[in-house]
Coordinates of C-alpha atoms and ligand atoms in Angstrom, one line a residue:
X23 CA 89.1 14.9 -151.7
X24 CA 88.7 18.2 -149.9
X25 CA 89.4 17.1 -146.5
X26 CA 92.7 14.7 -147.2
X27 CA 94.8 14.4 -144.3
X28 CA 98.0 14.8 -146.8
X29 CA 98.4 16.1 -150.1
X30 CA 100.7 14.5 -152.5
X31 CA 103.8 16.3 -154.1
X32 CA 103.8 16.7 -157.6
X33 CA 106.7 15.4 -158.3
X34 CA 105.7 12.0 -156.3
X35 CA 102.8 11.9 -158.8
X36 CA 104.9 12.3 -162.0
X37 CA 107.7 9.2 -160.8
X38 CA 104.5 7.2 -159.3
X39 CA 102.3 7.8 -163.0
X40 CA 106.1 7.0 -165.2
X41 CA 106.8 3.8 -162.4
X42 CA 107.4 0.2 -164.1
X43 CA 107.7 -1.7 -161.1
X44 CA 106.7 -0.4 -157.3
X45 CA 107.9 -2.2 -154.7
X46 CA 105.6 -1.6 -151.3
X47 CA 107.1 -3.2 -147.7
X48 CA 104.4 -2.9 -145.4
X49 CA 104.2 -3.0 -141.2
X50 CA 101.3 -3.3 -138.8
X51 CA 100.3 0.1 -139.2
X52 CA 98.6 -1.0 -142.3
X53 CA 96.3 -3.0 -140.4
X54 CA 96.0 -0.5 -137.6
X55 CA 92.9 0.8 -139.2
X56 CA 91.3 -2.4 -139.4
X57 CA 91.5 -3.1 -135.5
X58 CA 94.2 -5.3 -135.6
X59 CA 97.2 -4.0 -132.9
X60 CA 100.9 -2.5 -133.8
X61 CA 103.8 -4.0 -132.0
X62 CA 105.8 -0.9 -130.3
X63 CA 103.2 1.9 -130.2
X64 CA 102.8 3.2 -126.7
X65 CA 99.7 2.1 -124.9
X66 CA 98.2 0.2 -127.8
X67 CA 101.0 -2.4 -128.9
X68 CA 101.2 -4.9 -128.4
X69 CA 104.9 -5.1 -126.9
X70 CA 103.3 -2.1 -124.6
X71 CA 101.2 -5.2 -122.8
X72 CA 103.0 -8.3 -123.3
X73 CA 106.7 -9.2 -123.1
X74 CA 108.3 -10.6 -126.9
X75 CA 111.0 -12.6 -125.0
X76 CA 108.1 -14.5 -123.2
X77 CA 106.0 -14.9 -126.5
X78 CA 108.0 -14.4 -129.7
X79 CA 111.3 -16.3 -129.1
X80 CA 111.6 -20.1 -129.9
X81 CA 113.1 -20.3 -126.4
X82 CA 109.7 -19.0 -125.0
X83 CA 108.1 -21.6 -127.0
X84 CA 110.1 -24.5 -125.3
X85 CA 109.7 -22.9 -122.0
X86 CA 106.3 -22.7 -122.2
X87 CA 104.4 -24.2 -125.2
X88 CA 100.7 -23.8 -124.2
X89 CA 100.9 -19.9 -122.9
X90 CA 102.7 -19.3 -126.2
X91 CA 100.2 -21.3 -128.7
X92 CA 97.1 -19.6 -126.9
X93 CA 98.1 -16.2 -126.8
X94 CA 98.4 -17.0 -130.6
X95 CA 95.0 -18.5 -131.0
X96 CA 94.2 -15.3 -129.7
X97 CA 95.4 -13.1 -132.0
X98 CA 94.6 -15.6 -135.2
X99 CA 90.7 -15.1 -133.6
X100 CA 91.2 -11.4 -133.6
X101 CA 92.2 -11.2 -137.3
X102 CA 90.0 -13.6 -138.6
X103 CA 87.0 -11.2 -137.5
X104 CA 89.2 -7.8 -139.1
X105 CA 88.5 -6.8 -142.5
X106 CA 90.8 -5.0 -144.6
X107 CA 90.7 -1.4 -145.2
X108 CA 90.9 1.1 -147.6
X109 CA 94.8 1.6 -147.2
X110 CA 95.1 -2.6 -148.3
X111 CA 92.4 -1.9 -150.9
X112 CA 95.0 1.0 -152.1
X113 CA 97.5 -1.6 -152.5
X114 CA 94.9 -3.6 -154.8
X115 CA 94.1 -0.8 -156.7
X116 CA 98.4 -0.2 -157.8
X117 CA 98.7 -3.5 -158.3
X118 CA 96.2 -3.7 -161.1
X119 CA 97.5 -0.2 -162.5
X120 CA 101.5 -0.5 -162.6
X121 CA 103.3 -2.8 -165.1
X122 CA 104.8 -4.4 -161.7
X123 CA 104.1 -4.1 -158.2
X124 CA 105.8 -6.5 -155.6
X125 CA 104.3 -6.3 -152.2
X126 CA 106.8 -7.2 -149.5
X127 CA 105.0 -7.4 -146.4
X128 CA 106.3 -8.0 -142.5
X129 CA 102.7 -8.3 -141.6
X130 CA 101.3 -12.0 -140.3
X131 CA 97.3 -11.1 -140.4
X132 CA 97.0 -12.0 -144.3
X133 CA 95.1 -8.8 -144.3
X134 CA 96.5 -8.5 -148.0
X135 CA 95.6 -11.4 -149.5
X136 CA 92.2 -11.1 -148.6
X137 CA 92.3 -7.7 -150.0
X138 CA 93.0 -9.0 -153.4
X139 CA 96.9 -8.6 -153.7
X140 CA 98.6 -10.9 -155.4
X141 CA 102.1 -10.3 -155.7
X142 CA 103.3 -10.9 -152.2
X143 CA 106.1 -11.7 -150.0
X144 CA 105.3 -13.0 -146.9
X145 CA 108.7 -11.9 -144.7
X146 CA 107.6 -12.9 -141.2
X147 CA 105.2 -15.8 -142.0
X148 CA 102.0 -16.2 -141.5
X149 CA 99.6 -16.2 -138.3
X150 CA 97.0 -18.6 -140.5
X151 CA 99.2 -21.3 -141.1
X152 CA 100.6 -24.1 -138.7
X153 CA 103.9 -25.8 -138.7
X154 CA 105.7 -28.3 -136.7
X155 CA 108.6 -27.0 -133.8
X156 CA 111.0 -29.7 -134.7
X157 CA 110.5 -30.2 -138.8
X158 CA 108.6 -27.4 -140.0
X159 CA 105.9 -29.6 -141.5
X160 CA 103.4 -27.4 -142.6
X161 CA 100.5 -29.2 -141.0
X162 CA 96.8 -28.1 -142.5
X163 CA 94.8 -30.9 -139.9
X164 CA 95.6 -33.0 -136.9
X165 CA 93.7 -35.4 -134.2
X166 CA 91.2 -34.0 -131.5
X167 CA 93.6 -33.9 -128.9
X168 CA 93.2 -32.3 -125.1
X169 CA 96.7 -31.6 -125.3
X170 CA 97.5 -28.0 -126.4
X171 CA 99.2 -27.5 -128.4
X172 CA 98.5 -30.2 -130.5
X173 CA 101.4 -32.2 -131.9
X174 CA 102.8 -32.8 -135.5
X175 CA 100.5 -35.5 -137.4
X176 CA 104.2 -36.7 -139.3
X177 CA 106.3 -36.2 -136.4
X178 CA 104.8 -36.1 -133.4
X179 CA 106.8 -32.3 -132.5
X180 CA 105.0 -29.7 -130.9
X181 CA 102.9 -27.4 -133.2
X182 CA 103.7 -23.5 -133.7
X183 CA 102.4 -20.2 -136.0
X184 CA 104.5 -20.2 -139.0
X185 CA 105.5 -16.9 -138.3
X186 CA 108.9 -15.6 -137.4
X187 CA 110.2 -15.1 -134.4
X188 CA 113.3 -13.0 -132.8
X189 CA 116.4 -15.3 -133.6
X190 CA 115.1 -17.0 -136.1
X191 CA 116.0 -16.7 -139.6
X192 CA 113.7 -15.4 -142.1
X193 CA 113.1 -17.9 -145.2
X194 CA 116.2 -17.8 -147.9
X195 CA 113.6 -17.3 -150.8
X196 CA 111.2 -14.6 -149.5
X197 CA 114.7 -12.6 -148.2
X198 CA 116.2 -13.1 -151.3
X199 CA 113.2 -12.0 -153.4
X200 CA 112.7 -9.2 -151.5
X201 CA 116.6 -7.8 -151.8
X202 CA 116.3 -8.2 -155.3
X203 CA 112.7 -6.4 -155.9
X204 CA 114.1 -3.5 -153.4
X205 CA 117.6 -3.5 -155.7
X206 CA 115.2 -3.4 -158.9
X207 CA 112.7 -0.8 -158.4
X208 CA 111.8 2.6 -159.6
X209 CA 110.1 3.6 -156.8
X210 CA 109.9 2.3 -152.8
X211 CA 107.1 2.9 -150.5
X212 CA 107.6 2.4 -147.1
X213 CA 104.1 2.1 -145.1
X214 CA 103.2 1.5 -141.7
X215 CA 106.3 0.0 -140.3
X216 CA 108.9 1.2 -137.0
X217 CA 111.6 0.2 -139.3
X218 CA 113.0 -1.2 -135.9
X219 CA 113.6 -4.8 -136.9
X220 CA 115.7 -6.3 -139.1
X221 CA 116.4 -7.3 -142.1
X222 CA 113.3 -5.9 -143.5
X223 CA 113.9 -2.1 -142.1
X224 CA 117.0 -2.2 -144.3
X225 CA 115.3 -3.1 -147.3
X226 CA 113.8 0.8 -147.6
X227 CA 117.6 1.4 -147.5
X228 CA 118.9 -0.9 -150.0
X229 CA 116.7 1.3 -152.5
X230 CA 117.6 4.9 -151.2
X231 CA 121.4 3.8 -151.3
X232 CA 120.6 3.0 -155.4
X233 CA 119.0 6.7 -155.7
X234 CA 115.6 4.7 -156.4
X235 CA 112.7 7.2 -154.8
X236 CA 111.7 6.2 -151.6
X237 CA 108.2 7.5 -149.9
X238 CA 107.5 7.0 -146.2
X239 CA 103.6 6.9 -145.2
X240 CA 103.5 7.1 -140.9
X241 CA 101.8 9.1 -139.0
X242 CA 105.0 9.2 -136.6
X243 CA 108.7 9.7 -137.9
X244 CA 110.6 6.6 -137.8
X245 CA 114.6 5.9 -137.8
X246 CA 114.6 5.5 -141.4
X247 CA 112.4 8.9 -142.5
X248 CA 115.4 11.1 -143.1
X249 CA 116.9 8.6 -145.5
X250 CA 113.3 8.9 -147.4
X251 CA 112.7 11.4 -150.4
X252 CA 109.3 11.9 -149.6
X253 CA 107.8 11.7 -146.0
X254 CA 103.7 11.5 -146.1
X255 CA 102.8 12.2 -142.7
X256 CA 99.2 10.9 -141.7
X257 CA 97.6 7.0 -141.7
X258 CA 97.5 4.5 -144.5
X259 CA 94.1 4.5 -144.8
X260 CA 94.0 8.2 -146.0
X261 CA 97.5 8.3 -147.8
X262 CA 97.2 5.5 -149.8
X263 CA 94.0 6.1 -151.5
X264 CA 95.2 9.4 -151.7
X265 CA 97.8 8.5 -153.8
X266 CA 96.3 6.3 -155.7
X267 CA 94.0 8.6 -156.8
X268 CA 95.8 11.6 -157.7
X269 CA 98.3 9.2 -159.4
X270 CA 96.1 7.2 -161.5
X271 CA 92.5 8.3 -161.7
Ligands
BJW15 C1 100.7 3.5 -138.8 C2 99.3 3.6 -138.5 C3 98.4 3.9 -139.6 C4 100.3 3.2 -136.7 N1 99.0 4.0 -140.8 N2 101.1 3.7 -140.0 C5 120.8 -6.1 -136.6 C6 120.9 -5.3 -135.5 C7 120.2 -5.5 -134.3 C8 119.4 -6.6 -134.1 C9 119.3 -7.5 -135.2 C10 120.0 -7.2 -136.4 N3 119.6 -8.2 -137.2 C11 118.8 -9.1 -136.6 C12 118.6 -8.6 -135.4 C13 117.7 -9.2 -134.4 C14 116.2 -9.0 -134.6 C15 115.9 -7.5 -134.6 O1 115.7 -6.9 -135.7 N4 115.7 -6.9 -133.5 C16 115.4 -5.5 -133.4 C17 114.2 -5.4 -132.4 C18 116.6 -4.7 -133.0 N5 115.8 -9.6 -135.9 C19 115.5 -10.9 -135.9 O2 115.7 -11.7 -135.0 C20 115.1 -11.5 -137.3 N6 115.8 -12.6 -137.6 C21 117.1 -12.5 -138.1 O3 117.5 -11.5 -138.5 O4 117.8 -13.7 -138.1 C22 119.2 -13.7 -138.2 C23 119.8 -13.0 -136.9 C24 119.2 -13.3 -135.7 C25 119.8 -12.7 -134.5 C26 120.8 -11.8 -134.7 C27 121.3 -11.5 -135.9 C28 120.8 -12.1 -137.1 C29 113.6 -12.0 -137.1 C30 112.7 -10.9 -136.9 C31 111.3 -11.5 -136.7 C32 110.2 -10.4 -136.2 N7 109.1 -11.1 -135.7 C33 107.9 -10.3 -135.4 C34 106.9 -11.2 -134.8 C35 106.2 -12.0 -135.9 C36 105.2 -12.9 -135.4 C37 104.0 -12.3 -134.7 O5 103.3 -11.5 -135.3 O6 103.9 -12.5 -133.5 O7 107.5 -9.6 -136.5 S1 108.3 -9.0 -134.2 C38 107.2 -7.8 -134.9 O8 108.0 -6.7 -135.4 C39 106.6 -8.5 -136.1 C40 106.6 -7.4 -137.1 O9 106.5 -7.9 -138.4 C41 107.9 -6.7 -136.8 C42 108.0 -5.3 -137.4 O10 107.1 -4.5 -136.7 P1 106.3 -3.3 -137.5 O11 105.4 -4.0 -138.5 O12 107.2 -2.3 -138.0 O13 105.3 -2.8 -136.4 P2 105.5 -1.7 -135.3 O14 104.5 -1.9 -134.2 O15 106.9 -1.7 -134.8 O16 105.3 -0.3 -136.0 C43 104.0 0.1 -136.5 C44 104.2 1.4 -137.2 O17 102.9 1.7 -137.8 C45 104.6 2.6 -136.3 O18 105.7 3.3 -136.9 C46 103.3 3.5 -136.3 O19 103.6 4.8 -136.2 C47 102.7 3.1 -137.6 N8 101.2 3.3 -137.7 N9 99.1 3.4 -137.2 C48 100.3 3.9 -141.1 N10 97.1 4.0 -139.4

Protein backbone atom coordinates (compact mmCIF):
# COMPACT_ATOMS: atom_id res chain seq x y z
CA UNK A 1 0.00 0.00 0.00
CA UNK A 2 1.97 3.01 -1.32
CA UNK A 3 0.03 5.72 0.27
CA UNK A 4 -0.37 4.05 4.05
CA UNK A 5 -0.90 6.58 6.65
CA UNK A 6 1.67 4.43 8.94
CA UNK A 7 4.17 2.06 8.31
CA UNK A 8 4.63 -0.82 10.66
CA UNK A 9 8.03 -1.57 12.46
CA UNK A 10 9.64 -4.57 11.85
CA UNK A 11 10.00 -5.72 14.83
CA UNK A 12 6.00 -5.33 15.45
CA UNK A 13 5.70 -7.66 12.40
CA UNK A 14 8.07 -10.36 13.73
CA UNK A 15 6.16 -10.57 17.57
CA UNK A 16 2.67 -10.01 15.60
CA UNK A 17 3.66 -13.18 12.80
CA UNK A 18 5.35 -15.51 16.20
CA UNK A 19 1.91 -14.25 18.54
CA UNK A 20 -0.17 -17.34 20.10
CA UNK A 21 -2.75 -15.37 21.54
CA UNK A 22 -3.51 -11.31 20.80
CA UNK A 23 -5.55 -9.70 23.02
CA UNK A 24 -7.22 -6.41 21.23
CA UNK A 25 -9.30 -3.77 23.76
CA UNK A 26 -11.04 -1.60 21.57
CA UNK A 27 -12.78 2.24 22.06
CA UNK A 28 -15.09 4.31 19.95
CA UNK A 29 -12.54 5.35 17.77
CA UNK A 30 -12.96 2.09 16.06
CA UNK A 31 -16.26 3.00 15.00
CA UNK A 32 -15.42 6.52 14.26
CA UNK A 33 -14.96 5.58 10.70
CA UNK A 34 -18.13 4.09 10.38
CA UNK A 35 -20.17 7.33 11.47
CA UNK A 36 -20.84 6.36 14.74
CA UNK A 37 -19.57 9.40 17.46
CA UNK A 38 -16.49 9.21 20.16
CA UNK A 39 -17.28 10.22 23.63
CA UNK A 40 -14.55 13.07 24.60
CA UNK A 41 -13.32 14.31 21.17
CA UNK A 42 -13.61 17.99 20.92
CA UNK A 43 -16.46 19.21 18.82
CA UNK A 44 -17.61 15.73 17.63
CA UNK A 45 -18.20 13.65 20.99
CA UNK A 46 -20.42 13.06 22.21
CA UNK A 47 -19.68 14.40 25.87
CA UNK A 48 -18.64 17.76 23.68
CA UNK A 49 -22.81 18.07 23.21
CA UNK A 50 -24.43 16.33 25.90
CA UNK A 51 -23.83 16.22 29.66
CA UNK A 52 -22.85 12.12 30.95
CA UNK A 53 -24.14 13.02 34.55
CA UNK A 54 -27.59 13.86 32.85
CA UNK A 55 -27.51 10.71 30.50
CA UNK A 56 -25.09 8.04 31.71
CA UNK A 57 -25.54 7.77 35.46
CA UNK A 58 -28.34 5.45 37.01
CA UNK A 59 -29.18 8.62 39.06
CA UNK A 60 -30.01 10.37 35.69
CA UNK A 61 -32.12 7.54 34.91
CA UNK A 62 -34.38 7.82 37.99
CA UNK A 63 -34.41 11.55 37.56
CA UNK A 64 -35.52 11.41 34.37
CA UNK A 65 -36.40 8.08 32.68
CA UNK A 66 -37.95 9.10 29.36
CA UNK A 67 -35.12 11.92 28.31
CA UNK A 68 -32.62 9.20 29.17
CA UNK A 69 -34.41 6.07 27.22
CA UNK A 70 -34.90 8.45 24.08
CA UNK A 71 -31.74 9.91 23.78
CA UNK A 72 -30.84 6.11 23.66
CA UNK A 73 -33.34 5.15 21.07
CA UNK A 74 -31.47 7.65 19.34
CA UNK A 75 -28.23 6.44 19.23
CA UNK A 76 -29.48 2.51 18.95
CA UNK A 77 -31.25 4.15 15.43
CA UNK A 78 -27.88 5.66 14.57
CA UNK A 79 -25.93 2.38 14.80
CA UNK A 80 -28.37 0.18 13.42
CA UNK A 81 -28.01 2.19 9.96
CA UNK A 82 -23.65 2.12 10.47
CA UNK A 83 -21.79 -0.50 8.87
CA UNK A 84 -18.55 -1.74 10.04
CA UNK A 85 -15.36 -0.75 8.45
CA UNK A 86 -12.36 -1.89 7.40
CA UNK A 87 -10.53 -1.36 10.80
CA UNK A 88 -13.42 -4.07 12.42
CA UNK A 89 -13.02 -6.18 9.28
CA UNK A 90 -9.02 -6.07 10.45
CA UNK A 91 -10.09 -7.49 13.59
CA UNK A 92 -11.93 -10.45 11.58
CA UNK A 93 -9.14 -10.98 9.48
CA UNK A 94 -6.49 -11.74 12.99
CA UNK A 95 -8.96 -13.50 14.47
CA UNK A 96 -9.10 -16.23 11.77
CA UNK A 97 -5.10 -15.98 11.43
CA UNK A 98 -3.70 -16.18 15.15
CA UNK A 99 -3.99 -19.43 17.30
CA UNK A 100 -5.94 -17.01 19.78
CA UNK A 101 -7.37 -13.69 19.60
CA UNK A 102 -9.59 -12.32 22.46
CA UNK A 103 -11.36 -9.15 21.57
CA UNK A 104 -12.16 -7.04 24.64
CA UNK A 105 -14.20 -4.34 23.60
CA UNK A 106 -15.65 -0.96 25.62
CA UNK A 107 -17.66 -0.27 22.65
CA UNK A 108 -21.79 -0.69 22.90
CA UNK A 109 -22.64 -0.40 18.94
CA UNK A 110 -22.07 -4.32 18.30
CA UNK A 111 -20.08 -2.98 15.38
CA UNK A 112 -17.93 -6.20 15.94
CA UNK A 113 -20.08 -8.84 15.97
CA UNK A 114 -21.54 -7.84 12.90
CA UNK A 115 -18.23 -7.72 11.48
CA UNK A 116 -17.71 -11.35 12.05
CA UNK A 117 -15.64 -11.42 15.44
CA UNK A 118 -16.27 -13.98 17.58
CA UNK A 119 -14.23 -13.97 20.50
CA UNK A 120 -15.57 -10.99 22.37
CA UNK A 121 -15.97 -9.40 25.55
CA UNK A 122 -18.52 -7.05 25.82
CA UNK A 123 -17.05 -4.62 28.92
CA UNK A 124 -19.69 -1.83 28.84
CA UNK A 125 -22.73 -3.72 27.58
CA UNK A 126 -24.60 -3.53 24.86
CA UNK A 127 -26.81 -0.55 23.20
CA UNK A 128 -28.99 -3.53 21.34
CA UNK A 129 -30.06 -5.24 24.30
CA UNK A 130 -32.78 -4.20 27.00
CA UNK A 131 -32.85 -4.92 30.64
CA UNK A 132 -35.02 -4.13 33.50
CA UNK A 133 -33.82 -0.96 36.23
CA UNK A 134 -34.76 -2.82 39.22
CA UNK A 135 -33.90 -6.76 38.25
CA UNK A 136 -31.80 -6.74 35.31
CA UNK A 137 -34.11 -9.03 33.39
CA UNK A 138 -32.90 -9.05 30.10
CA UNK A 139 -36.19 -8.35 28.34
CA UNK A 140 -36.25 -9.28 24.38
CA UNK A 141 -40.30 -8.05 24.01
CA UNK A 142 -42.86 -6.22 25.97
CA UNK A 143 -46.64 -4.79 25.50
CA UNK A 144 -47.53 -1.75 23.16
CA UNK A 145 -47.49 0.67 25.84
CA UNK A 146 -47.69 4.78 25.44
CA UNK A 147 -45.69 4.90 28.42
CA UNK A 148 -41.90 5.37 27.54
CA UNK A 149 -40.07 3.80 28.69
CA UNK A 150 -41.78 0.75 28.60
CA UNK A 151 -41.78 -1.32 31.83
CA UNK A 152 -40.30 -4.86 32.71
CA UNK A 153 -42.78 -7.73 31.27
CA UNK A 154 -41.62 -9.90 34.76
CA UNK A 155 -41.49 -7.08 37.02
CA UNK A 156 -43.10 -4.30 36.09
CA UNK A 157 -39.50 -1.90 36.73
CA UNK A 158 -38.64 0.65 34.34
CA UNK A 159 -36.70 -0.55 31.20
CA UNK A 160 -32.95 0.65 30.39
CA UNK A 161 -29.85 -0.10 27.68
CA UNK A 162 -27.86 -2.88 29.10
CA UNK A 163 -24.95 -0.88 28.91
CA UNK A 164 -22.87 0.52 31.67
CA UNK A 165 -22.98 3.47 33.19
CA UNK A 166 -20.60 5.77 35.43
CA UNK A 167 -21.03 4.14 39.01
CA UNK A 168 -21.98 1.17 38.06
CA UNK A 169 -20.06 -1.98 38.25
CA UNK A 170 -18.96 -3.69 35.23
CA UNK A 171 -20.11 -7.54 35.09
CA UNK A 172 -17.78 -9.99 37.44
CA UNK A 173 -17.31 -12.43 34.43
CA UNK A 174 -16.53 -10.07 31.36
CA UNK A 175 -13.91 -8.06 34.13
CA UNK A 176 -12.55 -11.12 35.16
CA UNK A 177 -12.01 -12.58 31.63
CA UNK A 178 -10.68 -9.72 30.47
CA UNK A 179 -7.77 -9.39 33.41
CA UNK A 180 -6.95 -12.76 32.75
CA UNK A 181 -6.67 -12.55 28.75
CA UNK A 182 -4.58 -9.05 29.34
CA UNK A 183 -2.34 -11.14 32.11
CA UNK A 184 -2.00 -14.04 29.44
CA UNK A 185 -1.06 -12.54 26.21
CA UNK A 186 1.93 -12.20 23.99
CA UNK A 187 0.95 -9.28 22.51
CA UNK A 188 -1.70 -6.17 23.48
CA UNK A 189 -3.17 -3.78 21.09
CA UNK A 190 -4.71 -0.87 22.26
CA UNK A 191 -7.12 0.83 19.54
CA UNK A 192 -9.25 3.64 19.41
CA UNK A 193 -9.80 4.31 23.03
CA UNK A 194 -8.99 7.78 25.54
CA UNK A 195 -7.89 5.25 28.02
CA UNK A 196 -9.79 7.81 30.35
CA UNK A 197 -12.16 5.37 32.04
CA UNK A 198 -11.64 2.79 34.19
CA UNK A 199 -11.11 -0.32 34.67
CA UNK A 200 -10.67 -1.06 31.16
CA UNK A 201 -7.79 1.83 30.54
CA UNK A 202 -5.74 -0.25 33.02
CA UNK A 203 -6.09 -3.37 31.33
CA UNK A 204 -3.37 -2.06 28.43
CA UNK A 205 -1.30 -1.63 31.73
CA UNK A 206 -1.81 -4.94 33.32
CA UNK A 207 0.08 -6.23 30.11
CA UNK A 208 2.96 -3.63 29.83
CA UNK A 209 3.62 -4.16 33.71
CA UNK A 210 4.18 -8.24 32.56
CA UNK A 211 6.75 -6.90 29.68
CA UNK A 212 3.92 -8.38 27.19
CA UNK A 213 4.30 -5.92 23.86
CA UNK A 214 1.83 -3.37 23.84
CA UNK A 215 0.83 -1.37 20.49
CA UNK A 216 -1.20 1.79 20.63
CA UNK A 217 -3.25 2.68 17.30
CA UNK A 218 -4.75 6.65 17.78
CA UNK A 219 -4.49 9.22 15.87
CA UNK A 220 -4.05 11.47 19.13
CA UNK A 221 -1.65 10.46 22.06
CA UNK A 222 -3.53 9.31 25.06
CA UNK A 223 -2.45 8.99 28.89
CA UNK A 224 -1.46 5.56 28.42
CA UNK A 225 0.89 5.99 25.00
CA UNK A 226 4.17 6.38 26.83
CA UNK A 227 3.64 3.15 28.72
CA UNK A 228 3.16 1.48 24.99
CA UNK A 229 6.15 -0.23 23.09
CA UNK A 230 4.83 0.78 19.92
CA UNK A 231 2.77 3.93 19.20
CA UNK A 232 0.92 3.77 15.54
CA UNK A 233 -0.09 7.20 15.01
CA UNK A 234 -3.07 7.53 12.40
CA UNK A 235 -6.90 5.90 12.34
CA UNK A 236 -8.03 2.32 12.74
CA UNK A 237 -9.28 2.00 9.50
CA UNK A 238 -5.78 2.46 7.88
CA UNK A 239 -3.57 0.92 10.76
CA UNK A 240 -5.31 -2.07 11.17
CA UNK A 241 -5.49 -3.39 7.71
CA UNK A 242 -2.13 -2.23 7.64
CA UNK A 243 -1.06 -4.50 9.97
CA UNK A 244 -2.70 -7.16 9.07
CA UNK A 245 -1.33 -7.22 5.91
CA UNK A 246 2.24 -6.77 6.37
CA UNK A 247 1.86 -9.35 9.20
CA UNK A 248 0.11 -12.08 7.62
CA UNK A 249 -0.34 -11.80 3.85
C1 LIG B 1 -9.69 7.10 16.86
C2 LIG B 1 -10.27 7.41 15.64
C3 LIG B 1 -10.00 6.53 14.57
C4 LIG B 1 -10.89 8.89 17.02
N1 LIG B 1 -9.21 5.47 14.79
N2 LIG B 1 -8.91 6.05 17.05
C5 LIG B 1 -10.48 5.20 39.19
C6 LIG B 1 -10.10 6.53 39.17
C7 LIG B 1 -11.03 7.51 38.83
C8 LIG B 1 -12.36 7.21 38.52
C9 LIG B 1 -12.72 5.89 38.55
C10 LIG B 1 -11.79 4.91 38.90
N3 LIG B 1 -12.42 3.71 38.81
C11 LIG B 1 -13.71 3.92 38.44
C12 LIG B 1 -13.90 5.25 38.27
C13 LIG B 1 -15.16 5.91 37.86
C14 LIG B 1 -15.47 5.77 36.38
C15 LIG B 1 -14.35 6.37 35.55
O1 LIG B 1 -13.49 5.68 35.01
N4 LIG B 1 -14.36 7.67 35.39
C16 LIG B 1 -13.36 8.34 34.55
C17 LIG B 1 -14.06 9.28 33.60
C18 LIG B 1 -12.33 8.98 35.40
N5 LIG B 1 -15.69 4.38 36.01
C19 LIG B 1 -16.85 3.79 36.25
O2 LIG B 1 -17.77 4.37 36.81
C20 LIG B 1 -16.99 2.34 35.81
N6 LIG B 1 -17.51 1.58 36.90
C21 LIG B 1 -16.74 1.17 37.91
O3 LIG B 1 -15.53 1.24 37.89
O4 LIG B 1 -17.44 0.66 38.97
C22 LIG B 1 -16.79 0.60 40.23
C23 LIG B 1 -16.50 2.02 40.73
C24 LIG B 1 -17.42 3.03 40.56
C25 LIG B 1 -17.15 4.32 41.01
C26 LIG B 1 -15.91 4.59 41.63
C27 LIG B 1 -14.99 3.57 41.79
C28 LIG B 1 -15.29 2.25 41.34
C29 LIG B 1 -18.01 2.25 34.70
C30 LIG B 1 -17.59 2.94 33.45
C31 LIG B 1 -18.71 2.90 32.45
C32 LIG B 1 -18.42 3.72 31.18
N7 LIG B 1 -19.61 3.89 30.44
C33 LIG B 1 -19.55 4.56 29.17
C34 LIG B 1 -21.00 4.69 28.62
C35 LIG B 1 -21.48 3.33 28.12
C36 LIG B 1 -22.88 3.42 27.60
C37 LIG B 1 -23.03 4.35 26.44
O5 LIG B 1 -22.44 4.14 25.37
O6 LIG B 1 -23.76 5.31 26.59
O7 LIG B 1 -18.72 3.82 28.28
S1 LIG B 1 -18.76 6.16 29.24
C38 LIG B 1 -17.95 6.01 27.68
O8 LIG B 1 -16.52 5.99 27.90
C39 LIG B 1 -18.33 4.63 27.14
C40 LIG B 1 -17.02 4.16 26.57
O9 LIG B 1 -17.02 2.76 26.45
C41 LIG B 1 -16.02 4.69 27.56
C42 LIG B 1 -14.63 4.80 27.02
O10 LIG B 1 -14.55 5.73 26.00
P1 LIG B 1 -13.64 5.44 24.71
O11 LIG B 1 -14.14 4.25 24.01
O12 LIG B 1 -12.23 5.43 25.12
O13 LIG B 1 -14.01 6.69 23.80
P2 LIG B 1 -13.43 8.19 23.84
O14 LIG B 1 -14.38 9.05 23.13
O15 LIG B 1 -13.06 8.59 25.21
O16 LIG B 1 -12.08 8.09 23.00
C43 LIG B 1 -12.10 7.83 21.62
C44 LIG B 1 -10.65 7.70 21.13
O17 LIG B 1 -10.69 7.32 19.77
C45 LIG B 1 -9.86 9.00 21.20
O18 LIG B 1 -8.62 8.76 21.85
C46 LIG B 1 -9.63 9.40 19.74
O19 LIG B 1 -8.38 10.01 19.51
C47 LIG B 1 -9.69 8.04 19.09
N8 LIG B 1 -10.08 8.04 17.67
N9 LIG B 1 -11.00 8.50 15.71
C48 LIG B 1 -8.67 5.22 15.97
N10 LIG B 1 -10.51 6.72 13.29
Amino acid sequence: MANSVVSIPPDLIEIARNAKHIVVLTGAGVSAESGVPTFREAQTGLWAQYDPQELATPQAFQRNPRLVWEWYEWRRELVAKAQPNPGHLALVKMEETVPQLTLITQNVDGLHQRAGSRNIIELHGSIIRTKCFDQGHIVTSWAATDEVPPRCPQCDSLLRPDVVWFGEGLAYDALSAAISAAQNCDLFLAVGTSAIVQPAASLPLEAAQRRTPTVEINPQATPISRYMDFVLSGPSGQVLPELTRTAWE
